[in-house]
Structure formats: C-alpha cells, structure tokens
Amino acid sequence: MHNKHSWAEPYKIKMIEPIVMTTKEFRQKALKEAGYNTFLLRSKDVYIDLLTDSGTSAMSDRQWAGIMMGDEAYAGSRNFYHLEKTIQDYYSYKYIVPTHQGRAAEHMLSQILIKKGDYVPGNMYFTTTKLHQEMAGGTFVDIIVDEAHDPDSLYKFKGDVDLNKLQKLIDKVGAEKIPYVSIASTVNMAGGQPMSMANLKALRQLTNKYGIKIMHDMTRIAENAFMIQLNEEGYADKTVSEIVYEFNLLTDGATMSAKKDALVNIGGFLAVNDYDTFDKARNMVVVYEGLHTYGGMAGRDMEALAIGIKESVQDDHIRARVGQVFYLGQKLLDMGVPIVKPVGTHGVFLDAKAFLPHVSQDKFPAQSLAAELYLDSGVRAMERGVVSAGRNKKTGEHNYPKLELVRLTIPRRVYTQAHMDVIAESVQRVFEKRDSINGMKMIYEPEYLRFFQARFEKL
Ligand SMILES: *Cc1c(COP(=O)(O)O)cnc(C)c1O
C-alpha cells in the first residue's frame, strides 16, 4: 500500500522564511572570521543549513494552533495530560516525566538506575547518553554489530546489537552489574542506521533470561520504524505507527529528544513502565527541571509536541522525510561521491578520507571539506571526524577515529527537492576540485568538546 505513489510531501507551504544567497567573496570573509569552523558561522550568513536535524523542523499549522492553546498553569496543565495520553497511545509507555530536552531525561534515568561500577552496554554510543552513564559511575560498552563500523558494508540493519558481545559481557561481569541495555533507534553515530525488530526480539529474550532491562533512546523511532517497514520481512503491510508501538512494547522505558522525529523545536521526556522508577524520576525532576506536569517545557510546547508525535508516525510523512534524504544520497552516489552506505535516515555522511585521500587525518580532511562546501555554495555541514574525536587523555595525541565524516543533516519539512539538487551540485563541484584542497592547521583549541569552538587556518 505504501508504494502506490512517489514520496512527494503530504503538505503544502503556507508561510516562508527568506534565506540569503551570498557571493563567494562574502563567504570567503565570513569563513575566515569563523576560523574555518562551520559552528562559528552566523546562521544569517548560511544559505542551506545542514548542521543538524535537532530542533530545526518546521511545525505544521496544527502545531502552531496548539501553541495558542497553551495552558500555562503551574500545576496540572491540560497540555500535560494531552501529551501523557499521546505518549501512552502512540508510544505504549505508561508513566511520563516531561523534560526540556533529551539529555535531561538521560540524566535522571542514569542517576536512578546506574550504580558505581556498573556496565551499560549499548548499540554504539551517543555523546550525551554516554556522558550521563559515566557521570553516574557506569562504564559504557559497545555491543553493536561490527558492520556498523564499516562505511562500505551494505548491511541493512547496522543498528543491530551483537548478542554474542552482550553474552560475553554478562559472563564476564555478571548480570547484576548490568542495570539495563541502552538501545537507540536509529543509531546516529553510525550514520543514522536502523535496528531490526527481529534483533530487538532476540535481545528481549536474552535480557529476560537475566532480568536485565532495555532502555530505549527513541529520538528517531519513526525513521527506524519506516526502515523496518521498508526492509524487514513481515512488516511491509503494517503501518509505521503500528511498528513504532510494537518496537516500544519490547522495551522497558525510553528517553526522548523530541527535537528530532517528534517535530518540535524544543522538548523531551522520560517514559517508563515501572512505577518505582517513575516515582523516583517524578521526584527528581522537581530538583532539576520543574514540576512533574511540565518538566522543562511551557504548556504550549507540550501541546505542540503532542500534535507533533501524532504527525510524525503517519506513513506519508515519514516516507517523504526519509525519501528526501535518500534522494540526496542517491544523487551523490550517482555522481561517484564517496558516502557512508546504506544512506542513513536523517542525513547523508560524506566519507572525507575517500573524498580527500591526499589529505592526512592530522590535517583535518572532514573539517576542510565542510569549509570548502560552505565557500562553494553557502551550504553548512558538520565535521564528524578527528576534531570531534578530541585528544587521548593520557598521551595528549589526537584520537584518530576510523570514520572521518562530513554530515549533511536534513531538517524535517524545511527544504525542497530543488535545495537537494543545489546541495548535490555543490558537493560535486568541490569533488571535482578536490586535488586543490590541502587540509588545515588548528590555531586555537578549547579544552572541552573542541569541535564547537576550535579555529583553523588553510594550508
Ligand atoms: C540529540 C540526541 C540526544 C540528546 O538530546 P537533546 O535533546 O539534544 O538533549 C540523545 N540521543 C540521540 C540519539 C540524539 O540524537
């Protein structure tokens, strides 16, 4: 049923936000002032902004109408009960604690469930998730399938857990040292790769045997469900909404950054099925975020989120969203540009090592490529390579990650197919002149999360 027509957007445009087209001279100057770091560019100087898909979605007229229906009562806001019911009906979880965004939910979950000396296995890591697990005294262990680390592997569910890796960890440290398995749908750091239902079912069986919980980072659950519908046997005739529900039912609770799939600019929540964890979180949220019926959100934001959740799991919406990302990915593949395969659901990742084989990793190929792309067309991308990986704490040397990538992240419902064409053409122009790109030297390096504020000079 979902193959009846092409992936055209199931909406039309009612309001527009002008963006500026700049000259090359202008961009040259702006880039120099930003120290050749796309994080330091001003948004007003960017033509097409692919820095992130977080909080950058366009809301619908229904969501904006919801904003006007905000009930800003300090306690017991009507919008909270709408949000709570929506999460129960669409996501299956019983108890909900709203937060200002995803990391606040991660903080509470980690503090409540992790004890010092515990291990938290996960399907690769996410920056904030892992940090909160470590701050609670836990040690993160990567149990994702090996294929996830290989940009050329065409494996369809690179977000899958390797059950042997989990079994080995259980045998080594004991199940009582593992409070939960942390799974993400989809896996951001692997390039937006999905986890299969079959793998989650097998994981559920194994964890049940040992009484280990499964906690779900459901930031991109709709995109993951769409990939299950598209590629997993037995799911072609189920709706994305049904698949989302079934997936969540196999887990014990979730943290959500609503700034991604749920189509809002700010928001998040912790959702769990056991009352004890809920009770602790509800008590903790008043210390860090706000009363348990608003967390860190205004009433209007909870209303927009409740509506956004319902829109996000509609088949036509998610097909168009992922379809647009695939369109850009396919275009780049046809041009012979090296990218991570299969194309992810929220962005296309350029393989900077293959793109600029003559630039050694200590000359920051991905950073250089992101800078050249902005210079060429005003398209802003993000480095995910040696700069993001930081330095080894003991030796002080750069960490050299296997994947040296430039992420072209596509905001939801924001850009058109013509924008995708412009992006692809710009990448192609930079690809054609790649021999003239010589890498960069870092001239300023902050101590923490250096990728945000580091400055560079061209070589
Ligand atoms: C963005 C993100 C988070 C953190 O959420 P925030 O809303 O930015 O705090 C956690 N996990 C994943 C997979 C994310 O993409």
Tab-separated table of C-alpha atoms and ligand atoms in Angstrom:
chain	number	residue	atom	x	y	z
A	1	MET	CA	0.000	0.000	0.000
A	2	HIS	CA	2.907	2.330	0.684
A	3	ASN	CA	4.281	2.007	-2.823
A	4	LYS	CA	1.287	3.473	-4.615
A	5	HIS	CA	2.835	6.844	-5.340
A	6	SER	CA	6.206	8.581	-5.083
A	7	TRP	CA	7.312	10.253	-1.859
A	8	ALA	CA	6.022	13.781	-2.548
A	9	GLU	CA	5.400	15.844	0.581
A	10	PRO	CA	1.939	15.376	2.160
A	11	TYR	CA	1.605	19.129	2.787
A	12	LYS	CA	1.796	22.463	1.007
A	13	ILE	CA	3.654	25.608	2.044
A	14	LYS	CA	1.676	28.329	3.865
A	15	MET	CA	4.448	30.540	5.249
A	16	ILE	CA	8.033	31.073	4.141
A	17	GLU	CA	11.231	32.256	5.820
A	18	PRO	CA	13.578	34.088	3.441
A	19	ILE	CA	17.204	32.918	3.314
A	20	VAL	CA	20.139	34.843	1.857
A	21	MET	CA	22.130	33.894	-1.177
A	22	THR	CA	25.630	35.304	-0.707
A	23	THR	CA	28.613	35.871	-3.000
A	24	LYS	CA	31.806	33.865	-2.882
A	25	GLU	CA	33.739	36.940	-1.683
A	26	PHE	CA	31.286	37.350	1.184
A	27	ARG	CA	31.568	33.695	2.184
A	28	GLN	CA	35.356	33.830	1.975
A	29	LYS	CA	35.329	36.615	4.555
A	30	ALA	CA	32.673	35.012	6.778
A	31	LEU	CA	34.555	31.701	6.774
A	32	LYS	CA	37.848	33.344	7.691
A	33	GLU	CA	36.178	35.204	10.563
A	34	ALA	CA	34.704	31.878	11.740
A	35	GLY	CA	38.159	30.282	11.836
A	36	TYR	CA	37.039	27.834	9.112
A	37	ASN	CA	34.726	26.187	11.645
A	38	THR	CA	31.098	25.901	10.482
A	39	PHE	CA	29.923	26.008	14.126
A	40	LEU	CA	31.227	29.572	14.339
A	41	LEU	CA	29.344	30.859	11.291
A	42	ARG	CA	26.321	33.069	11.862
A	43	SER	CA	23.071	31.475	10.747
A	44	LYS	CA	22.141	34.595	8.768
A	45	ASP	CA	25.188	34.010	6.522
A	46	VAL	CA	24.144	30.427	5.693
A	47	TYR	CA	22.106	29.550	2.602
A	48	ILE	CA	21.120	25.935	3.302
A	49	ASP	CA	21.697	24.872	6.899
A	50	LEU	CA	22.535	21.170	7.287
A	51	LEU	CA	24.364	21.480	10.597
A	52	THR	CA	21.794	19.366	12.449
A	53	ASP	CA	18.255	17.978	12.386
A	54	SER	CA	17.840	18.858	16.075
A	55	GLY	CA	15.177	21.453	16.819
A	56	THR	CA	15.245	22.609	13.193
A	57	SER	CA	11.983	21.045	11.952
A	58	ALA	CA	9.112	23.093	10.537
A	59	MET	CA	5.927	22.843	12.611
A	60	SER	CA	2.516	22.368	10.997
A	61	ASP	CA	-0.401	24.820	11.171
A	62	ARG	CA	-1.993	22.380	13.668
A	63	GLN	CA	1.055	22.586	15.906
A	64	TRP	CA	1.084	26.404	15.736
A	65	ALA	CA	-2.598	26.384	16.603
A	66	GLY	CA	-1.649	24.169	19.552
A	67	ILE	CA	0.868	26.816	20.647
A	68	MET	CA	-2.043	29.234	21.017
A	69	MET	CA	-3.833	26.677	23.205
A	70	GLY	CA	-1.070	26.639	25.812
A	71	ASP	CA	-2.385	26.236	29.346
A	72	GLU	CA	0.385	27.867	31.358
A	73	ALA	CA	-0.904	26.841	34.763
A	74	TYR	CA	1.996	25.962	37.067
A	75	ALA	CA	0.404	22.662	38.057
A	76	GLY	CA	-1.786	20.228	36.159
A	77	SER	CA	-1.719	21.916	32.729
A	78	ARG	CA	-4.281	20.495	30.307
A	79	ASN	CA	-1.469	20.177	27.732
A	80	PHE	CA	0.435	17.800	30.016
A	81	TYR	CA	-2.496	15.379	30.102
A	82	HIS	CA	-2.796	15.565	26.324
A	83	LEU	CA	0.916	14.809	25.995
A	84	GLU	CA	0.735	11.980	28.541
A	85	LYS	CA	-2.176	10.323	26.747
A	86	THR	CA	-0.484	10.729	23.354
A	87	ILE	CA	2.691	9.041	24.617
A	88	GLN	CA	0.628	6.191	26.125
A	89	ASP	CA	-1.474	5.726	22.981
A	90	TYR	CA	1.245	6.121	20.347
A	91	TYR	CA	4.412	5.014	22.154
A	92	SER	CA	2.964	2.424	24.603
A	93	TYR	CA	4.791	3.664	27.715
A	94	LYS	CA	2.805	4.009	30.960
A	95	TYR	CA	4.402	6.769	33.022
A	96	ILE	CA	5.758	10.050	31.671
A	97	VAL	CA	8.002	12.769	33.055
A	98	PRO	CA	8.452	15.764	30.696
A	99	THR	CA	11.910	17.413	30.386
A	100	HIS	CA	13.305	20.397	28.495
A	101	GLN	CA	15.161	18.095	26.096
A	102	GLY	CA	16.592	14.591	25.767
A	103	ARG	CA	19.711	14.932	27.883
A	104	ALA	CA	17.707	15.848	30.999
A	105	ALA	CA	15.820	12.549	30.687
A	106	GLU	CA	19.157	10.741	30.224
A	107	HIS	CA	20.467	12.404	33.369
A	108	MET	CA	17.531	11.208	35.500
A	109	LEU	CA	17.469	7.687	34.063
A	110	SER	CA	21.225	7.252	34.581
A	111	GLN	CA	21.161	8.592	38.153
A	112	ILE	CA	18.214	6.379	39.095
A	113	LEU	CA	19.299	3.070	37.575
A	114	ILE	CA	23.120	3.073	37.413
A	115	LYS	CA	25.326	2.344	40.441
A	116	LYS	CA	29.066	2.977	40.642
A	117	GLY	CA	30.927	0.090	38.975
A	118	ASP	CA	28.015	-0.897	36.719
A	119	TYR	CA	28.299	-1.568	32.973
A	120	VAL	CA	25.895	-0.160	30.398
A	121	PRO	CA	26.062	-1.935	27.036
A	122	GLY	CA	24.668	-0.099	24.015
A	123	ASN	CA	24.370	-0.189	20.210
A	124	MET	CA	27.210	2.302	19.740
A	125	TYR	CA	27.158	5.444	21.831
A	126	PHE	CA	25.691	8.907	21.707
A	127	THR	CA	27.699	11.770	23.204
A	128	THR	CA	25.248	12.943	25.903
A	129	THR	CA	23.874	9.449	26.643
A	130	LYS	CA	27.323	8.041	27.316
A	131	LEU	CA	28.438	11.044	29.359
A	132	HIS	CA	25.452	10.727	31.713
A	133	GLN	CA	26.064	6.984	32.101
A	134	GLU	CA	29.683	7.712	33.034
A	135	MET	CA	28.760	10.551	35.396
A	136	ALA	CA	26.502	8.093	37.250
A	137	GLY	CA	29.504	5.773	37.734
A	138	GLY	CA	28.837	3.389	34.847
A	139	THR	CA	31.088	2.153	32.058
A	140	PHE	CA	29.716	2.156	28.527
A	141	VAL	CA	30.371	-0.995	26.448
A	142	ASP	CA	29.808	-1.004	22.679
A	143	ILE	CA	27.870	-4.125	21.608
A	144	ILE	CA	26.778	-3.008	18.129
A	145	VAL	CA	27.385	-5.375	15.178
A	146	ASP	CA	30.796	-4.989	13.509
A	147	GLU	CA	29.172	-3.889	10.240
A	148	ALA	CA	28.238	-0.567	11.873
A	149	HIS	CA	31.898	0.478	11.915
A	150	ASP	CA	32.391	-0.140	8.185
A	151	PRO	CA	31.180	2.691	5.887
A	152	ASP	CA	31.077	0.354	2.878
A	153	SER	CA	29.105	-2.502	4.425
A	154	LEU	CA	25.634	-2.682	2.863
A	155	TYR	CA	24.123	-4.498	5.868
A	156	LYS	CA	20.541	-3.211	6.187
A	157	PHE	CA	20.282	-3.063	9.982
A	158	LYS	CA	23.597	-1.634	11.127
A	159	GLY	CA	21.924	-0.593	14.384
A	160	ASP	CA	21.561	-4.248	15.479
A	161	VAL	CA	23.089	-5.499	18.709
A	162	ASP	CA	25.636	-8.324	18.507
A	163	LEU	CA	24.127	-10.732	21.065
A	164	ASN	CA	27.428	-12.590	21.427
A	165	LYS	CA	29.093	-9.384	22.576
A	166	LEU	CA	26.353	-8.932	25.198
A	167	GLN	CA	26.577	-12.573	26.334
A	168	LYS	CA	30.345	-12.195	26.727
A	169	LEU	CA	29.871	-9.107	28.889
A	170	ILE	CA	27.271	-10.866	31.055
A	171	ASP	CA	29.618	-13.847	31.505
A	172	LYS	CA	32.494	-11.533	32.414
A	173	VAL	CA	30.932	-9.016	34.835
A	174	GLY	CA	27.674	-10.728	35.868
A	175	ALA	CA	24.094	-9.698	35.109
A	176	GLU	CA	23.741	-7.876	38.440
A	177	LYS	CA	26.322	-5.335	37.232
A	178	ILE	CA	24.231	-4.507	34.143
A	179	PRO	CA	21.211	-2.338	35.097
A	180	TYR	CA	20.000	-2.086	31.524
A	181	VAL	CA	20.932	-2.359	27.874
A	182	SER	CA	20.815	1.043	26.195
A	183	ILE	CA	19.486	0.865	22.632
A	184	ALA	CA	18.992	3.705	20.197
A	185	SER	CA	16.610	3.761	17.237
A	186	THR	CA	18.216	4.776	14.816
A	187	VAL	CA	21.953	4.921	15.587
A	188	ASN	CA	23.087	8.490	14.995
A	189	MET	CA	26.858	7.953	15.299
A	190	ALA	CA	26.771	5.035	12.838
A	191	GLY	CA	25.240	7.344	10.229
A	192	GLY	CA	21.531	7.104	11.067
A	193	GLN	CA	21.283	3.297	10.807
A	194	PRO	CA	18.222	1.321	11.975
A	195	MET	CA	17.800	-1.644	14.330
A	196	SER	CA	15.592	-4.550	13.214
A	197	MET	CA	12.561	-5.850	15.112
A	198	ALA	CA	13.957	-9.401	14.941
A	199	ASN	CA	17.139	-8.278	16.670
A	200	LEU	CA	15.203	-6.441	19.380
A	201	LYS	CA	13.046	-9.539	19.973
A	202	ALA	CA	16.152	-11.682	20.359
A	203	LEU	CA	17.656	-9.082	22.692
A	204	ARG	CA	14.448	-9.126	24.758
A	205	GLN	CA	14.681	-12.908	25.138
A	206	LEU	CA	18.293	-12.785	26.250
A	207	THR	CA	17.771	-9.897	28.697
A	208	ASN	CA	14.624	-11.558	30.145
A	209	LYS	CA	16.711	-14.603	30.973
A	210	TYR	CA	18.924	-12.444	33.201
A	211	GLY	CA	16.375	-9.882	34.415
A	212	ILE	CA	18.124	-7.008	32.599
A	213	LYS	CA	16.045	-4.025	31.460
A	214	ILE	CA	16.103	-2.497	27.969
A	215	MET	CA	16.057	1.311	27.870
A	216	HIS	CA	15.322	2.928	24.556
A	217	ASP	CA	16.716	6.187	23.182
A	218	MET	CA	13.689	6.769	20.919
A	219	THR	CA	14.861	10.056	19.401
A	220	ARG	CA	14.415	8.765	15.823
A	221	ILE	CA	11.893	5.939	16.365
A	222	ALA	CA	9.626	6.900	13.437
A	223	GLU	CA	12.539	6.772	10.992
A	224	ASN	CA	13.612	3.410	12.431
A	225	ALA	CA	10.075	2.034	12.103
A	226	PHE	CA	9.928	3.194	8.484
A	227	MET	CA	13.134	1.260	7.716
A	228	ILE	CA	11.595	-1.853	9.302
A	229	GLN	CA	8.505	-1.422	7.120
A	230	LEU	CA	10.719	-0.985	4.052
A	231	ASN	CA	13.273	-3.740	4.616
A	232	GLU	CA	12.245	-6.284	7.253
A	233	GLU	CA	10.303	-9.404	6.361
A	234	GLY	CA	6.714	-9.404	7.606
A	235	TYR	CA	6.361	-5.643	8.104
A	236	ALA	CA	5.509	-4.299	4.626
A	237	ASP	CA	1.788	-4.259	5.391
A	238	LYS	CA	1.996	-2.764	8.871
A	239	THR	CA	1.749	0.982	9.389
A	240	VAL	CA	4.690	2.935	10.765
A	241	SER	CA	2.528	3.758	13.764
A	242	GLU	CA	1.894	0.050	14.463
A	243	ILE	CA	5.593	-0.736	14.106
A	244	VAL	CA	6.552	2.092	16.491
A	245	TYR	CA	4.135	0.683	19.090
A	246	GLU	CA	5.362	-2.892	18.681
A	247	PHE	CA	9.017	-1.833	18.922
A	248	ASN	CA	8.464	0.183	22.095
A	249	LEU	CA	6.496	-2.669	23.730
A	250	LEU	CA	9.678	-4.759	23.656
A	251	THR	CA	11.462	-2.217	25.865
A	252	ASP	CA	11.029	-1.120	29.488
A	253	GLY	CA	11.254	2.611	29.069
A	254	ALA	CA	12.598	5.439	26.930
A	255	THR	CA	14.336	8.770	26.797
A	256	MET	CA	13.277	11.129	24.060
A	257	SER	CA	14.789	14.177	22.424
A	258	ALA	CA	11.587	15.498	20.871
A	259	LYS	CA	13.660	17.974	18.830
A	260	LYS	CA	14.189	15.296	16.179
A	261	ASP	CA	11.443	12.913	14.986
A	262	ALA	CA	8.671	14.488	17.077
A	263	LEU	CA	8.751	17.695	15.011
A	264	VAL	CA	9.199	20.375	17.692
A	265	ASN	CA	11.903	22.967	18.302
A	266	ILE	CA	12.324	22.089	21.984
A	267	GLY	CA	11.206	19.312	24.337
A	268	GLY	CA	11.761	15.781	25.593
A	269	PHE	CA	10.641	13.256	28.176
A	270	LEU	CA	11.424	10.168	30.203
A	271	ALA	CA	8.852	7.380	29.876
A	272	VAL	CA	8.890	4.125	31.831
A	273	ASN	CA	6.633	1.181	32.566
A	274	ASP	CA	7.638	0.503	36.155
A	275	TYR	CA	6.160	2.642	38.872
A	276	ASP	CA	9.205	2.692	41.123
A	277	THR	CA	11.499	4.273	38.501
A	278	PHE	CA	8.722	6.726	37.610
A	279	ASP	CA	8.243	7.702	41.236
A	280	LYS	CA	11.953	8.445	41.637
A	281	ALA	CA	12.078	10.423	38.375
A	282	ARG	CA	8.987	12.412	39.262
A	283	ASN	CA	10.685	13.383	42.492
A	284	MET	CA	13.995	14.177	40.814
A	285	VAL	CA	12.510	16.326	38.060
A	286	VAL	CA	11.369	18.986	40.536
A	287	VAL	CA	15.014	19.491	41.550
A	288	TYR	CA	16.477	19.835	38.065
A	289	GLU	CA	13.730	20.804	35.624
A	290	GLY	CA	10.382	21.893	37.090
A	291	LEU	CA	7.143	20.443	38.422
A	292	HIS	CA	6.344	16.937	37.116
A	293	THR	CA	3.463	18.213	34.962
A	294	TYR	CA	5.706	20.463	32.859
A	295	GLY	CA	9.331	19.397	33.389
A	296	GLY	CA	11.281	21.984	31.437
A	297	MET	CA	8.527	22.848	28.980
A	298	ALA	CA	5.894	25.546	28.650
A	299	GLY	CA	2.293	24.331	28.305
A	300	ARG	CA	2.271	25.432	24.667
A	301	ASP	CA	5.417	23.395	23.938
A	302	MET	CA	3.779	20.258	25.372
A	303	GLU	CA	0.748	20.849	23.140
A	304	ALA	CA	2.914	21.259	20.008
A	305	LEU	CA	4.767	18.069	20.984
A	306	ALA	CA	1.580	16.027	21.489
A	307	ILE	CA	0.436	17.037	17.999
A	308	GLY	CA	3.935	16.534	16.537
A	309	ILE	CA	4.087	12.949	17.840
A	310	LYS	CA	0.851	12.081	16.016
A	311	GLU	CA	2.050	13.673	12.772
A	312	SER	CA	5.491	12.047	12.990
A	313	VAL	CA	4.205	8.466	12.737
A	314	GLN	CA	1.988	8.985	9.687
A	315	ASP	CA	3.214	6.832	6.777
A	316	ASP	CA	3.048	9.611	4.182
A	317	HIS	CA	5.014	11.992	6.377
A	318	ILE	CA	7.832	9.641	7.193
A	319	ARG	CA	8.094	8.315	3.627
A	320	ALA	CA	8.559	11.854	2.340
A	321	ARG	CA	11.033	12.694	5.101
A	322	VAL	CA	13.300	9.702	4.580
A	323	GLY	CA	12.600	9.780	0.822
A	324	GLN	CA	14.130	13.244	0.626
A	325	VAL	CA	17.290	12.093	2.428
A	326	PHE	CA	17.525	9.055	0.122
A	327	TYR	CA	17.062	11.308	-2.905
A	328	LEU	CA	20.115	13.351	-1.930
A	329	GLY	CA	22.099	10.215	-1.066
A	330	GLN	CA	21.296	8.523	-4.386
A	331	LYS	CA	22.211	11.654	-6.322
A	332	LEU	CA	25.638	11.744	-4.665
A	333	LEU	CA	26.139	8.012	-5.265
A	334	ASP	CA	25.302	8.507	-8.948
A	335	MET	CA	27.911	11.271	-9.096
A	336	GLY	CA	30.514	8.862	-7.696
A	337	VAL	CA	30.929	10.828	-4.444
A	338	PRO	CA	32.076	8.592	-1.552
A	339	ILE	CA	29.406	8.458	1.189
A	340	VAL	CA	28.502	6.130	4.070
A	341	LYS	CA	26.300	3.272	2.834
A	342	PRO	CA	23.464	2.487	3.114
A	343	VAL	CA	22.225	6.104	3.199
A	344	GLY	CA	21.035	6.992	6.711
A	345	THR	CA	17.562	8.218	7.572
A	346	HIS	CA	18.364	11.722	8.854
A	347	GLY	CA	21.325	12.713	6.760
A	348	VAL	CA	23.978	11.838	4.215
A	349	PHE	CA	27.508	11.361	5.512
A	350	LEU	CA	30.412	12.189	3.166
A	351	ASP	CA	33.426	9.903	3.599
A	352	ALA	CA	36.153	12.558	3.842
A	353	LYS	CA	39.017	10.015	3.883
A	354	ALA	CA	37.967	8.706	0.466
A	355	PHE	CA	36.994	12.184	-0.773
A	356	LEU	CA	40.407	13.705	0.082
A	357	PRO	CA	42.797	10.704	0.122
A	358	HIS	CA	45.805	13.045	-0.235
A	359	VAL	CA	44.983	14.923	3.000
A	360	SER	CA	46.287	13.012	6.029
A	361	GLN	CA	43.999	12.804	9.062
A	362	ASP	CA	46.161	15.191	11.108
A	363	LYS	CA	45.314	17.867	8.534
A	364	PHE	CA	41.574	17.536	9.282
A	365	PRO	CA	40.083	16.329	5.970
A	366	ALA	CA	36.441	16.467	7.141
A	367	GLN	CA	36.843	19.937	8.648
A	368	SER	CA	38.463	21.128	5.394
A	369	LEU	CA	35.704	19.594	3.300
A	370	ALA	CA	32.934	21.234	5.367
A	371	ALA	CA	34.697	24.601	4.975
A	372	GLU	CA	35.041	24.175	1.177
A	373	LEU	CA	31.377	23.289	0.866
A	374	TYR	CA	30.320	26.483	2.635
A	375	LEU	CA	32.725	28.500	0.498
A	376	ASP	CA	31.332	26.993	-2.687
A	377	SER	CA	27.604	27.477	-2.075
A	378	GLY	CA	26.764	28.626	1.456
A	379	VAL	CA	25.714	25.099	2.477
A	380	ARG	CA	26.616	24.469	6.125
A	381	ALA	CA	27.552	20.916	7.184
A	382	MET	CA	29.203	19.466	10.296
A	383	GLU	CA	32.532	17.703	10.870
A	384	ARG	CA	32.356	14.254	12.471
A	385	GLY	CA	35.969	13.116	12.455
A	386	VAL	CA	39.263	13.763	14.208
A	387	VAL	CA	38.249	17.198	15.508
A	388	SER	CA	35.063	15.792	17.078
A	389	ALA	CA	37.006	12.824	18.495
A	390	GLY	CA	39.274	15.052	20.617
A	391	ARG	CA	42.539	14.004	22.246
A	392	ASN	CA	43.627	10.954	24.197
A	393	LYS	CA	43.608	11.959	27.874
A	394	LYS	CA	46.819	10.064	28.690
A	395	THR	CA	49.066	10.678	25.673
A	396	GLY	CA	47.673	14.055	24.580
A	397	GLU	CA	47.662	12.837	20.953
A	398	HIS	CA	44.655	13.291	18.650
A	399	ASN	CA	42.206	10.396	18.674
A	400	TYR	CA	42.094	9.145	15.081
A	401	PRO	CA	38.598	7.666	14.512
A	402	LYS	CA	38.010	5.117	11.743
A	403	LEU	CA	35.218	7.259	10.339
A	404	GLU	CA	36.210	10.746	9.130
A	405	LEU	CA	32.877	12.185	8.004
A	406	VAL	CA	31.052	15.336	6.982
A	407	ARG	CA	27.392	15.165	7.979
A	408	LEU	CA	24.762	16.719	5.717
A	409	THR	CA	21.829	16.586	8.128
A	410	ILE	CA	18.399	17.265	6.659
A	411	PRO	CA	15.884	19.188	8.816
A	412	ARG	CA	12.320	17.830	8.609
A	413	ARG	CA	9.784	19.577	6.331
A	414	VAL	CA	12.125	22.549	5.769
A	415	TYR	CA	13.859	22.291	2.387
A	416	THR	CA	12.632	21.325	-1.078
A	417	GLN	CA	13.890	18.887	-3.669
A	418	ALA	CA	15.443	21.824	-5.548
A	419	HIS	CA	17.512	22.548	-2.438
A	420	MET	CA	18.679	18.910	-2.500
A	421	ASP	CA	19.787	19.428	-6.123
A	422	VAL	CA	21.747	22.565	-5.173
A	423	ILE	CA	23.452	20.685	-2.316
A	424	ALA	CA	24.405	17.763	-4.578
A	425	GLU	CA	25.739	20.069	-7.286
A	426	SER	CA	27.860	21.911	-4.747
A	427	VAL	CA	29.309	18.659	-3.394
A	428	GLN	CA	30.071	17.638	-6.971
A	429	ARG	CA	31.892	20.920	-7.714
A	430	VAL	CA	34.016	20.512	-4.581
A	431	PHE	CA	34.630	16.863	-5.545
A	432	GLU	CA	35.887	17.925	-8.982
A	433	LYS	CA	38.435	20.325	-7.493
A	434	ARG	CA	39.379	18.058	-4.570
A	435	ASP	CA	43.066	17.905	-5.625
A	436	SER	CA	43.416	21.603	-4.814
A	437	ILE	CA	42.256	21.141	-1.187
A	438	ASN	CA	45.242	20.846	1.116
A	439	GLY	CA	43.856	20.453	4.606
A	440	MET	CA	44.153	22.779	7.584
A	441	LYS	CA	46.090	23.544	10.725
A	442	MET	CA	44.407	24.129	14.106
A	443	ILE	CA	45.368	27.506	15.569
A	444	TYR	CA	43.052	27.548	18.600
A	445	GLU	CA	41.893	24.537	20.577
A	446	PRO	CA	39.479	24.708	23.524
A	447	GLU	CA	39.802	22.115	26.284
A	448	TYR	CA	36.318	20.557	26.135
A	449	LEU	CA	34.323	19.423	23.070
A	450	ARG	CA	36.804	21.249	20.867
A	451	PHE	CA	34.800	20.861	17.647
A	452	PHE	CA	32.379	23.584	18.748
A	453	GLN	CA	34.917	26.402	19.085
A	454	ALA	CA	38.247	25.359	17.508
A	455	ARG	CA	39.769	27.702	14.898
A	456	PHE	CA	41.761	26.771	11.810
A	457	GLU	CA	43.929	28.156	9.018
A	458	LYS	CA	44.155	26.826	5.486
A	459	LEU	CA	47.366	25.052	4.444
B	1	LIG	C1	20.024	14.701	20.201
B	1	LIG	C2	20.151	13.366	20.791
B	1	LIG	C3	20.145	13.174	22.179
B	1	LIG	C4	20.164	14.317	23.165
B	1	LIG	O1	19.014	15.048	23.139
B	1	LIG	P1	18.959	16.642	23.365
B	1	LIG	O2	17.529	16.963	23.146
B	1	LIG	O3	19.890	17.281	22.376
B	1	LIG	O4	19.375	16.891	24.781
B	1	LIG	C5	20.203	11.867	22.640
B	1	LIG	N1	20.274	10.819	21.802
B	1	LIG	C6	20.293	10.970	20.465
B	1	LIG	C7	20.388	9.771	19.582
B	1	LIG	C8	20.247	12.244	19.910
B	1	LIG	O5	20.297	12.382	18.569
